[in-house]
Amino acid sequence: MKIIVVGATGTIGRAVVKALKQTHDIVEASRKGQVRVDLSDPDSIKAMYQTVSAVDAMICATGDASFGPLDSLGDEDFTFGLGNKLMGQINLVRYGWESVKEGGSMTLTSGILADEPHAASVLLTTINSAVEGFVRAAALGLSGGRRLNVVSPPMVKETAEGMGWGDGGVPADTVARLYVTAIEGTMSGEVLKHDG
């Protein structure tokens, strides 16, 4: 299959590319990658699809939003986070579903904070929950046998270590298997989570 991975240079994206490239043709897309795309810019998303044309699947393994309690978040935090991680992913589907071949699939990313919120996750919990709601509803109306799912990654070990949060979390290679399942499976409208 020809699969475009948006966010291919990130921690999860690199692991997804590694997991899929042995058996699939991977197009890597990111702000600085082989194919350039900025989730905050709708025109950039449209241009990406014009560049890659027809694909069998699209994976989005990225999306930015601010971390912090409600009283620390300004208008710019909400505007950027909603425009990038939420609308950016929604626009990947809106502008790209016809670029995905019939019977193909699209996979977005939410996160564990949709289910396990805390005081500093106000914006991320809101966005992750909204992405999951979008996928459950939008999947019902896709034509041509196209599928739409969302992966809800747990805390990724490499991210936790990089942020100085200790050595807990699930390795990115393990998280990547959820995306492989979404691409190679038959489910649609599902939220895929790590069991461990």
PDB file of C-alpha atoms in Angstrom:
ATOM      1  CA  MET A   1       0.000   0.000   0.000  1.00  0.00           C
ATOM      2  CA  LYS A   2       1.009   3.601  -0.539  1.00  0.00           C
ATOM      3  CA  ILE A   3       0.667   5.313   2.851  1.00  0.00           C
ATOM      4  CA  ILE A   4       1.287   8.954   3.720  1.00  0.00           C
ATOM      5  CA  VAL A   5       2.435   9.484   7.305  1.00  0.00           C
ATOM      6  CA  VAL A   6       1.886  13.044   8.533  1.00  0.00           C
ATOM      7  CA  GLY A   7       4.263  13.809  11.384  1.00  0.00           C
ATOM      8  CA  ALA A   8       6.789  11.292  10.085  1.00  0.00           C
ATOM      9  CA  THR A   9       9.719  13.005  11.820  1.00  0.00           C
ATOM     10  CA  GLY A  10       8.204  12.939  15.320  1.00  0.00           C
ATOM     11  CA  THR A  11       8.708  10.292  17.995  1.00  0.00           C
ATOM     12  CA  ILE A  12       5.594   8.281  17.135  1.00  0.00           C
ATOM     13  CA  GLY A  13       5.794   9.114  13.423  1.00  0.00           C
ATOM     14  CA  ARG A  14       9.329   7.723  13.096  1.00  0.00           C
ATOM     15  CA  ALA A  15       8.224   4.508  14.801  1.00  0.00           C
ATOM     16  CA  VAL A  16       5.177   4.229  12.525  1.00  0.00           C
ATOM     17  CA  VAL A  17       7.328   4.697   9.418  1.00  0.00           C
ATOM     18  CA  LYS A  18       9.759   2.050  10.673  1.00  0.00           C
ATOM     19  CA  ALA A  19       6.907  -0.396  11.368  1.00  0.00           C
ATOM     20  CA  LEU A  20       5.314   0.057   7.938  1.00  0.00           C
ATOM     21  CA  LYS A  21       8.185   0.625   5.510  1.00  0.00           C
ATOM     22  CA  GLN A  22       9.169  -3.043   5.298  1.00  0.00           C
ATOM     23  CA  THR A  23       5.921  -3.962   3.566  1.00  0.00           C
ATOM     24  CA  HIS A  24       4.444  -0.672   2.324  1.00  0.00           C
ATOM     25  CA  ASP A  25       5.419   2.354   0.223  1.00  0.00           C
ATOM     26  CA  ILE A  26       5.671   5.221   2.717  1.00  0.00           C
ATOM     27  CA  VAL A  27       5.432   8.934   1.906  1.00  0.00           C
ATOM     28  CA  GLU A  28       6.826  10.962   4.809  1.00  0.00           C
ATOM     29  CA  ALA A  29       5.184  14.319   5.469  1.00  0.00           C
ATOM     30  CA  SER A  30       6.059  16.894   8.121  1.00  0.00           C
ATOM     31  CA  ARG A  31       6.892  20.563   8.501  1.00  0.00           C
ATOM     32  CA  LYS A  32      10.498  19.836   7.484  1.00  0.00           C
ATOM     33  CA  GLY A  33      10.212  16.478   5.716  1.00  0.00           C
ATOM     34  CA  GLN A  34      10.241  14.915   2.272  1.00  0.00           C
ATOM     35  CA  VAL A  35       6.723  16.281   1.692  1.00  0.00           C
ATOM     36  CA  ARG A  36       6.024  19.479   3.632  1.00  0.00           C
ATOM     37  CA  VAL A  37       2.809  20.096   5.517  1.00  0.00           C
ATOM     38  CA  ASP A  38       1.721  22.370   8.361  1.00  0.00           C
ATOM     39  CA  LEU A  39      -1.452  21.239  10.133  1.00  0.00           C
ATOM     40  CA  SER A  40      -2.208  24.825  11.129  1.00  0.00           C
ATOM     41  CA  ASP A  41      -2.458  25.879   7.470  1.00  0.00           C
ATOM     42  CA  PRO A  42      -5.394  24.502   5.438  1.00  0.00           C
ATOM     43  CA  ASP A  43      -3.700  25.507   2.178  1.00  0.00           C
ATOM     44  CA  SER A  44      -0.632  23.490   3.179  1.00  0.00           C
ATOM     45  CA  ILE A  45      -2.811  20.417   3.724  1.00  0.00           C
ATOM     46  CA  LYS A  46      -4.472  20.851   0.328  1.00  0.00           C
ATOM     47  CA  ALA A  47      -1.059  21.268  -1.323  1.00  0.00           C
ATOM     48  CA  MET A  48       0.199  18.080   0.333  1.00  0.00           C
ATOM     49  CA  TYR A  49      -2.619  16.039  -1.188  1.00  0.00           C
ATOM     50  CA  GLN A  50      -1.978  17.587  -4.602  1.00  0.00           C
ATOM     51  CA  THR A  51       1.668  16.551  -4.275  1.00  0.00           C
ATOM     52  CA  VAL A  52       1.082  12.933  -3.256  1.00  0.00           C
ATOM     53  CA  SER A  53      -2.177  12.337  -5.198  1.00  0.00           C
ATOM     54  CA  ALA A  54      -3.854   8.969  -4.626  1.00  0.00           C
ATOM     55  CA  VAL A  55      -2.865   6.940  -1.552  1.00  0.00           C
ATOM     56  CA  ASP A  56      -4.190   3.784   0.048  1.00  0.00           C
ATOM     57  CA  ALA A  57      -3.987   5.221   3.542  1.00  0.00           C
ATOM     58  CA  MET A  58      -3.205   8.366   5.522  1.00  0.00           C
ATOM     59  CA  ILE A  59      -1.876   8.395   9.078  1.00  0.00           C
ATOM     60  CA  CYS A  60      -1.583  11.527  11.186  1.00  0.00           C
ATOM     61  CA  ALA A  61       0.839  10.986  14.072  1.00  0.00           C
ATOM     62  CA  THR A  62       1.201  14.602  15.110  1.00  0.00           C
ATOM     63  CA  GLY A  63      -0.652  17.621  16.443  1.00  0.00           C
ATOM     64  CA  ASP A  64       0.390  20.402  18.822  1.00  0.00           C
ATOM     65  CA  ALA A  65      -1.400  22.032  21.732  1.00  0.00           C
ATOM     66  CA  SER A  66      -0.387  23.757  24.956  1.00  0.00           C
ATOM     67  CA  PHE A  67      -0.092  21.999  28.286  1.00  0.00           C
ATOM     68  CA  GLY A  68      -1.173  23.838  31.433  1.00  0.00           C
ATOM     69  CA  PRO A  69      -4.038  24.587  33.830  1.00  0.00           C
ATOM     70  CA  LEU A  70      -6.992  26.668  32.679  1.00  0.00           C
ATOM     71  CA  ASP A  71      -5.802  29.896  34.284  1.00  0.00           C
ATOM     72  CA  SER A  72      -2.477  29.699  32.433  1.00  0.00           C
ATOM     73  CA  LEU A  73      -3.991  29.311  28.962  1.00  0.00           C
ATOM     74  CA  GLY A  74      -4.548  32.415  26.863  1.00  0.00           C
ATOM     75  CA  ASP A  75      -6.564  32.989  23.734  1.00  0.00           C
ATOM     76  CA  GLU A  76      -3.520  32.260  21.596  1.00  0.00           C
ATOM     77  CA  ASP A  77      -3.113  28.830  23.240  1.00  0.00           C
ATOM     78  CA  PHE A  78      -6.686  27.869  22.419  1.00  0.00           C
ATOM     79  CA  THR A  79      -6.503  29.320  18.907  1.00  0.00           C
ATOM     80  CA  PHE A  80      -3.297  27.464  18.076  1.00  0.00           C
ATOM     81  CA  GLY A  81      -4.218  24.131  19.689  1.00  0.00           C
ATOM     82  CA  LEU A  82      -7.720  24.021  18.209  1.00  0.00           C
ATOM     83  CA  GLY A  83      -6.350  25.074  14.822  1.00  0.00           C
ATOM     84  CA  ASN A  84      -3.495  22.573  14.810  1.00  0.00           C
ATOM     85  CA  LYS A  85      -4.281  19.336  16.619  1.00  0.00           C
ATOM     86  CA  LEU A  86      -8.070  19.472  16.173  1.00  0.00           C
ATOM     87  CA  MET A  87      -8.868  21.314  12.934  1.00  0.00           C
ATOM     88  CA  GLY A  88      -5.578  20.250  11.362  1.00  0.00           C
ATOM     89  CA  GLN A  89      -6.565  16.607  11.704  1.00  0.00           C
ATOM     90  CA  ILE A  90     -10.169  17.247  10.727  1.00  0.00           C
ATOM     91  CA  ASN A  91      -8.902  19.043   7.625  1.00  0.00           C
ATOM     92  CA  LEU A  92      -6.683  16.081   6.744  1.00  0.00           C
ATOM     93  CA  VAL A  93      -9.931  14.125   6.430  1.00  0.00           C
ATOM     94  CA  ARG A  94     -12.057  16.892   4.890  1.00  0.00           C
ATOM     95  CA  TYR A  95      -9.558  17.770   2.178  1.00  0.00           C
ATOM     96  CA  GLY A  96      -8.079  14.322   1.716  1.00  0.00           C
ATOM     97  CA  TRP A  97     -10.675  11.602   1.853  1.00  0.00           C
ATOM     98  CA  GLU A  98     -11.063  11.649  -1.923  1.00  0.00           C
ATOM     99  CA  SER A  99      -7.275  11.257  -2.249  1.00  0.00           C
ATOM    100  CA  VAL A 100      -7.581   7.999  -0.313  1.00  0.00           C
ATOM    101  CA  LYS A 101      -8.505   5.178  -2.673  1.00  0.00           C
ATOM    102  CA  GLU A 102     -11.772   3.301  -2.225  1.00  0.00           C
ATOM    103  CA  GLY A 103     -11.393   0.748   0.536  1.00  0.00           C
ATOM    104  CA  GLY A 104      -8.537   2.747   2.030  1.00  0.00           C
ATOM    105  CA  SER A 105      -8.207   4.204   5.494  1.00  0.00           C
ATOM    106  CA  MET A 106      -7.340   7.312   7.473  1.00  0.00           C
ATOM    107  CA  THR A 107      -6.000   7.234  11.028  1.00  0.00           C
ATOM    108  CA  LEU A 108      -5.808  10.236  13.352  1.00  0.00           C
ATOM    109  CA  THR A 109      -4.234  10.682  16.805  1.00  0.00           C
ATOM    110  CA  SER A 110      -5.847  11.683  20.098  1.00  0.00           C
ATOM    111  CA  GLY A 111      -4.190  10.672  23.378  1.00  0.00           C
ATOM    112  CA  ILE A 112      -4.580   9.189  26.833  1.00  0.00           C
ATOM    113  CA  LEU A 113      -5.562  12.572  28.288  1.00  0.00           C
ATOM    114  CA  ALA A 114      -8.998  12.157  26.724  1.00  0.00           C
ATOM    115  CA  ASP A 115      -9.613   9.437  29.343  1.00  0.00           C
ATOM    116  CA  GLU A 116      -7.244  10.493  32.111  1.00  0.00           C
ATOM    117  CA  PRO A 117      -7.491  14.273  32.479  1.00  0.00           C
ATOM    118  CA  HIS A 118      -5.752  16.311  35.115  1.00  0.00           C
ATOM    119  CA  ALA A 119      -5.598  20.002  35.998  1.00  0.00           C
ATOM    120  CA  ALA A 120      -2.816  20.765  33.503  1.00  0.00           C
ATOM    121  CA  SER A 121      -4.439  18.944  30.572  1.00  0.00           C
ATOM    122  CA  VAL A 122      -7.471  21.176  30.013  1.00  0.00           C
ATOM    123  CA  LEU A 123      -6.753  21.969  26.356  1.00  0.00           C
ATOM    124  CA  LEU A 124      -5.294  18.573  25.433  1.00  0.00           C
ATOM    125  CA  THR A 125      -8.159  16.693  27.071  1.00  0.00           C
ATOM    126  CA  THR A 126     -10.672  18.882  25.221  1.00  0.00           C
ATOM    127  CA  ILE A 127      -8.966  18.403  21.859  1.00  0.00           C
ATOM    128  CA  ASN A 128      -8.330  14.665  22.236  1.00  0.00           C
ATOM    129  CA  SER A 129     -11.966  14.095  23.163  1.00  0.00           C
ATOM    130  CA  ALA A 130     -13.116  16.176  20.200  1.00  0.00           C
ATOM    131  CA  VAL A 131     -10.888  14.265  17.758  1.00  0.00           C
ATOM    132  CA  GLU A 132     -12.375  10.989  18.984  1.00  0.00           C
ATOM    133  CA  GLY A 133     -15.923  12.324  18.633  1.00  0.00           C
ATOM    134  CA  PHE A 134     -15.172  13.542  15.126  1.00  0.00           C
ATOM    135  CA  VAL A 135     -13.844  10.127  14.086  1.00  0.00           C
ATOM    136  CA  ARG A 136     -16.810   8.207  15.506  1.00  0.00           C
ATOM    137  CA  ALA A 137     -19.295  10.416  13.644  1.00  0.00           C
ATOM    138  CA  ALA A 138     -17.401  11.122  10.405  1.00  0.00           C
ATOM    139  CA  ALA A 139     -16.612   7.445   9.857  1.00  0.00           C
ATOM    140  CA  LEU A 140     -20.342   6.780   9.475  1.00  0.00           C
ATOM    141  CA  GLY A 141     -20.596   8.959   6.363  1.00  0.00           C
ATOM    142  CA  LEU A 142     -17.511   8.023   4.340  1.00  0.00           C
ATOM    143  CA  SER A 143     -18.184   6.531   0.927  1.00  0.00           C
ATOM    144  CA  GLY A 144     -16.345   3.940  -1.127  1.00  0.00           C
ATOM    145  CA  GLY A 145     -15.605   1.622   1.768  1.00  0.00           C
ATOM    146  CA  ARG A 146     -13.145   4.115   3.240  1.00  0.00           C
ATOM    147  CA  ARG A 147     -12.372   3.722   6.926  1.00  0.00           C
ATOM    148  CA  LEU A 148     -11.541   6.296   9.600  1.00  0.00           C
ATOM    149  CA  ASN A 149     -10.076   5.498  13.021  1.00  0.00           C
ATOM    150  CA  VAL A 150      -8.126   7.226  15.776  1.00  0.00           C
ATOM    151  CA  VAL A 151      -5.224   5.961  17.878  1.00  0.00           C
ATOM    152  CA  SER A 152      -5.124   7.129  21.498  1.00  0.00           C
ATOM    153  CA  PRO A 153      -1.473   6.689  22.477  1.00  0.00           C
ATOM    154  CA  PRO A 154      -0.456   6.226  26.100  1.00  0.00           C
ATOM    155  CA  MET A 155       2.481   8.190  27.492  1.00  0.00           C
ATOM    156  CA  VAL A 156       5.352   7.361  25.153  1.00  0.00           C
ATOM    157  CA  LYS A 157       8.547   6.287  26.918  1.00  0.00           C
ATOM    158  CA  GLU A 158      10.864   8.324  24.690  1.00  0.00           C
ATOM    159  CA  THR A 159       8.752  11.448  25.194  1.00  0.00           C
ATOM    160  CA  ALA A 160       8.675  10.994  28.982  1.00  0.00           C
ATOM    161  CA  GLU A 161      12.442  10.605  29.066  1.00  0.00           C
ATOM    162  CA  GLY A 162      12.978  13.591  26.770  1.00  0.00           C
ATOM    163  CA  MET A 163      10.778  15.792  28.961  1.00  0.00           C
ATOM    164  CA  GLY A 164      12.549  14.678  32.144  1.00  0.00           C
ATOM    165  CA  TRP A 165       9.451  12.897  33.462  1.00  0.00           C
ATOM    166  CA  GLY A 166      11.251   9.646  34.304  1.00  0.00           C
ATOM    167  CA  ASP A 167      11.513   6.377  32.438  1.00  0.00           C
ATOM    168  CA  GLY A 168       7.857   5.335  32.494  1.00  0.00           C
ATOM    169  CA  GLY A 169       5.619   4.990  29.467  1.00  0.00           C
ATOM    170  CA  VAL A 170       5.251   2.674  26.503  1.00  0.00           C
ATOM    171  CA  PRO A 171       8.013   2.471  23.849  1.00  0.00           C
ATOM    172  CA  ALA A 172       7.168   4.226  20.580  1.00  0.00           C
ATOM    173  CA  ASP A 173       7.710   0.979  18.644  1.00  0.00           C
ATOM    174  CA  THR A 174       4.919  -0.630  20.678  1.00  0.00           C
ATOM    175  CA  VAL A 175       2.599   2.353  20.158  1.00  0.00           C
ATOM    176  CA  ALA A 176       3.275   2.181  16.411  1.00  0.00           C
ATOM    177  CA  ARG A 177       1.619  -1.247  16.276  1.00  0.00           C
ATOM    178  CA  LEU A 178      -1.731   0.431  16.988  1.00  0.00           C
ATOM    179  CA  TYR A 179      -1.379   2.413  13.752  1.00  0.00           C
ATOM    180  CA  VAL A 180      -0.437  -0.744  11.842  1.00  0.00           C
ATOM    181  CA  THR A 181      -3.581  -2.410  13.215  1.00  0.00           C
ATOM    182  CA  ALA A 182      -5.697   0.569  12.109  1.00  0.00           C
ATOM    183  CA  ILE A 183      -4.237   0.444   8.587  1.00  0.00           C
ATOM    184  CA  GLU A 184      -4.252  -3.313   8.086  1.00  0.00           C
ATOM    185  CA  GLY A 185      -7.482  -4.106   9.955  1.00  0.00           C
ATOM    186  CA  THR A 186     -11.123  -3.705   8.974  1.00  0.00           C
ATOM    187  CA  MET A 187     -12.480  -1.526  11.774  1.00  0.00           C
ATOM    188  CA  SER A 188     -13.892   1.971  11.277  1.00  0.00           C
ATOM    189  CA  GLY A 189     -14.989   4.656  13.701  1.00  0.00           C
ATOM    190  CA  GLU A 190     -12.902   3.067  16.450  1.00  0.00           C
ATOM    191  CA  VAL A 191     -10.561   4.459  19.095  1.00  0.00           C
ATOM    192  CA  LEU A 192      -7.537   2.167  19.334  1.00  0.00           C
ATOM    193  CA  LYS A 193      -5.778   2.073  22.718  1.00  0.00           C
ATOM    194  CA  HIS A 194      -2.809   0.282  24.258  1.00  0.00           C
ATOM    195  CA  ASP A 195      -3.960  -2.537  26.533  1.00  0.00           C
ATOM    196  CA  GLY A 196      -0.940  -2.674  28.828  1.00  0.00           C
TER     197      GLY A 196
END
